[in-house]
Amino acid sequence: MRTAWTRHLFSLLAVAGLLLSACQPAAQAPAKPDAKPADTKPAETKPAESKPATKTDAKPAGGGQLTIAQPADATTMDPGKSTQVLNVNYFYNLYDTLTRWDTDLKLQPSLATAWKNLDETTWEVTLRQGVKFHDGSPLTAEDVKATYDRLLQPGKTIVQSGFATIKSVEVANPQTLRLITDKPDPLVPVRMAQMGGQIYPARLASTDEGNNELARTPVGSGPYKLVEWVKDDRLVMEANREWWGWEGKPPAFDRVTWKPIPDDFARVSALQKGEVDVITNVPPDQMKSLGDGRTTQVLTTPATRTVTFWMNTMEGPLGDKRVRQALHYATDTESIVKNLYAGSGKPMSGGLADTDFGFNPSLKPYGYDQARAKQLLSEAGHANGFDVTLHAGSGTMVNDKQLLEALADMWSKVGIRARVEMMEMAQRQKMNNDRTVPDNGFLLINPQSTLLDADGSLWRLFHPNGLGGKYWVGSQPGQRFHDLMEQARTTLDQERRKQLYAEATQIIHDDKPWLELFQEEIVYGSTKRVNFKPRADYRLIVSEMTASQ
């Protein structure tokens, strides 16, 4: 006989099933789990059937070499210390997570082969057997526990907020562990795939010395292992032939060299000359020439990432929401997308990309209105404007400096005097991690949704316990917003969650605690000897690539 709790649990698993198809717009009907558990057995989430990530006629020959160019070098090899795309690309090649998203953003097994609820706050996870780290040591439940124990400690990493619903981790046996949550959390299987969830040996997770070693010398279990890192010149990986994911097939590329090439046109030139095989951050005005090239191609897809700026709202003019609204009216986002990004992007408002569950299509961007901007500035007591500084790390995104210069020019027309300051990526990462945006300052952050759900973006970014909550709190108490987000993360009724998120996104739309511009589109360039499907989550995973014959 089914109990009320069993019926309740089926609802919870339906929520988890929804996240398997969350790459689609939120308005679509949620996907259902593939199968329901028998009445006499614990409810279990069935992982989606594992399929090849890329559909292509090319067959991996093995032994090939690949060179990838990004705008900047890595700043760390520690997955807990960065969510910047440049670094994340390394993490997902060197390490494994418990679950993973495939190229269609459907949840798949990884280090975890199965997961199920024992009760409403306990998830039991079964680990893949026979997995070894790159140093030859076996990967066990103790390593997962040590990694997660570190993630759950405030201040140890910058990704703790994404795992905040998990209260503790218990080891049942070397291949089984249990994640204990403080409240029912339907998103646990998805949380296991997110940034920062990469697993490393307990000896590197448990001490500060180990953490420091991890930042320099990664020890993961992923498809590639680090063999050389010459700062600002090259980072070289070799295929981990013992990786479980090859499934008996040879890797298409045995050796991968990542090269930092900061200049956009230098990256394009290197691709055209055959010096590199794949480039990120393709300049929009080079898309046509690469796409029409005899040996090159352009690969694009809508992204889960948005172009936004932290602002210090704790004091000064930016503490007044009328000023923040004025900045949006003073910004011609459509012109920026058209002229700087060749139309590759969609103006946004409300804090979410349309790939996130909770996206509110009724919220429209403010639109370009200089008169309204001047009126709001005058009402706020800043008719004569004020001084601001726009900060960005070189290589954060394509045309990042030009973006800042365009904003400065637009804002000057309403009396706001903006200075542009570009910085090295390491300095930018420190400003982001330390939350030290100067007074009247803005920092380009273009955050990426970590869960394909508003919980992985709005809660993570704005809640006091999340990644950047103190800026929101500095703007105003925001208690209604916080209450909405807390209710949504433990509510099992999907329609109710949509309602809660609709009100929360309305608050973001009205109060503008950050500068939000547009949802990105990802653009890669590659030689035609390389085949891969671009991922909406920006992860460039070499094991998903094949080589043309």
Short mmCIF file of N, CA and C in Angstrom, two decimals, residues 89 277 330 360 399 408 441 507:
data_model
loop_
_atom_site.label_atom_id
_atom_site.label_comp_id
_atom_site.label_asym_id
_atom_site.label_seq_id
_atom_site.Cartn_x
_atom_site.Cartn_y
_atom_site.Cartn_z
N ASN A 89 36.89 24.74 -18.39
CA ASN A 89 37.24 23.87 -19.51
C ASN A 89 38.33 22.87 -19.13
N ASP A 277 43.77 23.97 -33.67
CA ASP A 277 42.63 23.25 -34.24
C ASP A 277 41.28 23.80 -33.81
N ALA A 330 19.86 53.89 -20.02
CA ALA A 330 20.95 54.58 -20.73
C ALA A 330 21.78 53.63 -21.58
N ASN A 360 11.15 33.86 -17.00
CA ASN A 360 9.87 34.57 -17.09
C ASN A 360 9.81 35.36 -18.39
N ASN A 399 35.39 40.78 -27.33
CA ASN A 399 35.15 42.23 -27.36
C ASN A 399 34.82 42.80 -25.99
N ALA A 408 30.56 53.10 -21.60
CA ALA A 408 31.06 54.41 -21.17
C ALA A 408 30.55 55.51 -22.10
N GLY A 441 31.79 51.03 -8.70
CA GLY A 441 32.48 50.17 -9.65
C GLY A 441 31.58 49.08 -10.20
N ILE A 507 11.16 40.95 -9.08
CA ILE A 507 11.94 41.79 -8.17
C ILE A 507 13.28 42.16 -8.80
#
